Amino acid sequence: MFTTMFWILAIWLVVNGVWTCTATDNRELMKWFGWINVVAIIVGFWVFYGAAAVAALSVWFTVVNWVNVVLAIVQFYLAYRQAGAAHHA
């Protein structure tokens, strides 16, 4: 379960990260991806602390989980910021 979930989360991180970098103007999808990312974070930490760890992936699993946290924060910032805030530079 540990290895399988690691690869699911790693692939999700890549897809989600690429999408976030290329579609920063689509606020509605940014909200969806942000909330899906919250679920991925909860599942990721639950598996990390609840399943039997694989030593070779343990550090990378932690990295993937925390990068997902940062990505979710960025997504929520981009999705829920005030519409005019980006134009007041």
mmCIF file of C-alpha atoms in Angstrom, residues 18-60:
data_model
loop_
_atom_site.group_PDB
_atom_site.id
_atom_site.type_symbol
_atom_site.label_atom_id
_atom_site.label_comp_id
_atom_site.label_asym_id
_atom_site.label_seq_id
_atom_site.Cartn_x
_atom_site.Cartn_y
_atom_site.Cartn_z
ATOM 1 C CA VAL A 18 2.305 21.142 -14.563
ATOM 2 C CA TRP A 19 -1.347 22.109 -14.774
ATOM 3 C CA THR A 20 -0.958 24.742 -12.055
ATOM 4 C CA CYS A 21 2.007 26.322 -13.827
ATOM 5 C CA THR A 22 0.282 26.443 -17.208
ATOM 6 C CA ALA A 23 -3.283 27.420 -16.293
ATOM 7 C CA THR A 24 -2.981 30.044 -13.572
ATOM 8 C CA ASP A 25 -5.856 32.084 -15.037
ATOM 9 C CA ASN A 26 -8.506 29.362 -14.657
ATOM 10 C CA ARG A 27 -9.688 30.091 -11.124
ATOM 11 C CA GLU A 28 -12.548 27.576 -11.090
ATOM 12 C CA LEU A 29 -10.332 24.627 -12.011
ATOM 13 C CA MET A 30 -7.653 25.924 -9.623
ATOM 14 C CA LYS A 31 -10.233 25.602 -6.817
ATOM 15 C CA TRP A 32 -11.090 22.043 -7.871
ATOM 16 C CA PHE A 33 -7.455 21.003 -8.083
ATOM 17 C CA GLY A 34 -6.735 22.665 -4.749
ATOM 18 C CA TRP A 35 -9.496 20.738 -2.975
ATOM 19 C CA ILE A 36 -8.501 17.488 -4.685
ATOM 20 C CA ASN A 37 -4.981 18.210 -3.497
ATOM 21 C CA VAL A 38 -6.250 18.574 0.088
ATOM 22 C CA VAL A 39 -7.713 15.069 -0.162
ATOM 23 C CA ALA A 40 -4.408 13.804 -1.610
ATOM 24 C CA ILE A 41 -2.529 15.409 1.292
ATOM 25 C CA ILE A 42 -4.784 13.823 3.906
ATOM 26 C CA VAL A 43 -4.528 10.399 2.265
ATOM 27 C CA GLY A 44 -0.780 10.821 1.802
ATOM 28 C CA PHE A 45 -0.076 11.584 5.448
ATOM 29 C CA TRP A 46 -2.545 8.926 6.587
ATOM 30 C CA VAL A 47 -0.756 6.273 4.530
ATOM 31 C CA PHE A 48 2.686 7.563 5.526
ATOM 32 C CA TYR A 49 1.953 7.307 9.235
ATOM 33 C CA GLY A 50 -0.450 4.348 9.099
ATOM 34 C CA ALA A 51 1.078 1.852 6.676
ATOM 35 C CA ALA A 52 4.261 -0.126 6.930
ATOM 36 C CA ALA A 53 6.924 2.155 5.478
ATOM 37 C CA VAL A 54 9.338 1.188 2.732
ATOM 38 C CA ALA A 55 12.694 2.581 3.797
ATOM 39 C CA ALA A 56 13.849 3.507 0.301
ATOM 40 C CA LEU A 57 10.727 5.632 -0.327
ATOM 41 C CA SER A 58 10.192 7.072 3.131
ATOM 42 C CA VAL A 59 12.074 10.343 2.581
ATOM 43 C CA TRP A 60 10.630 10.810 -0.910
#
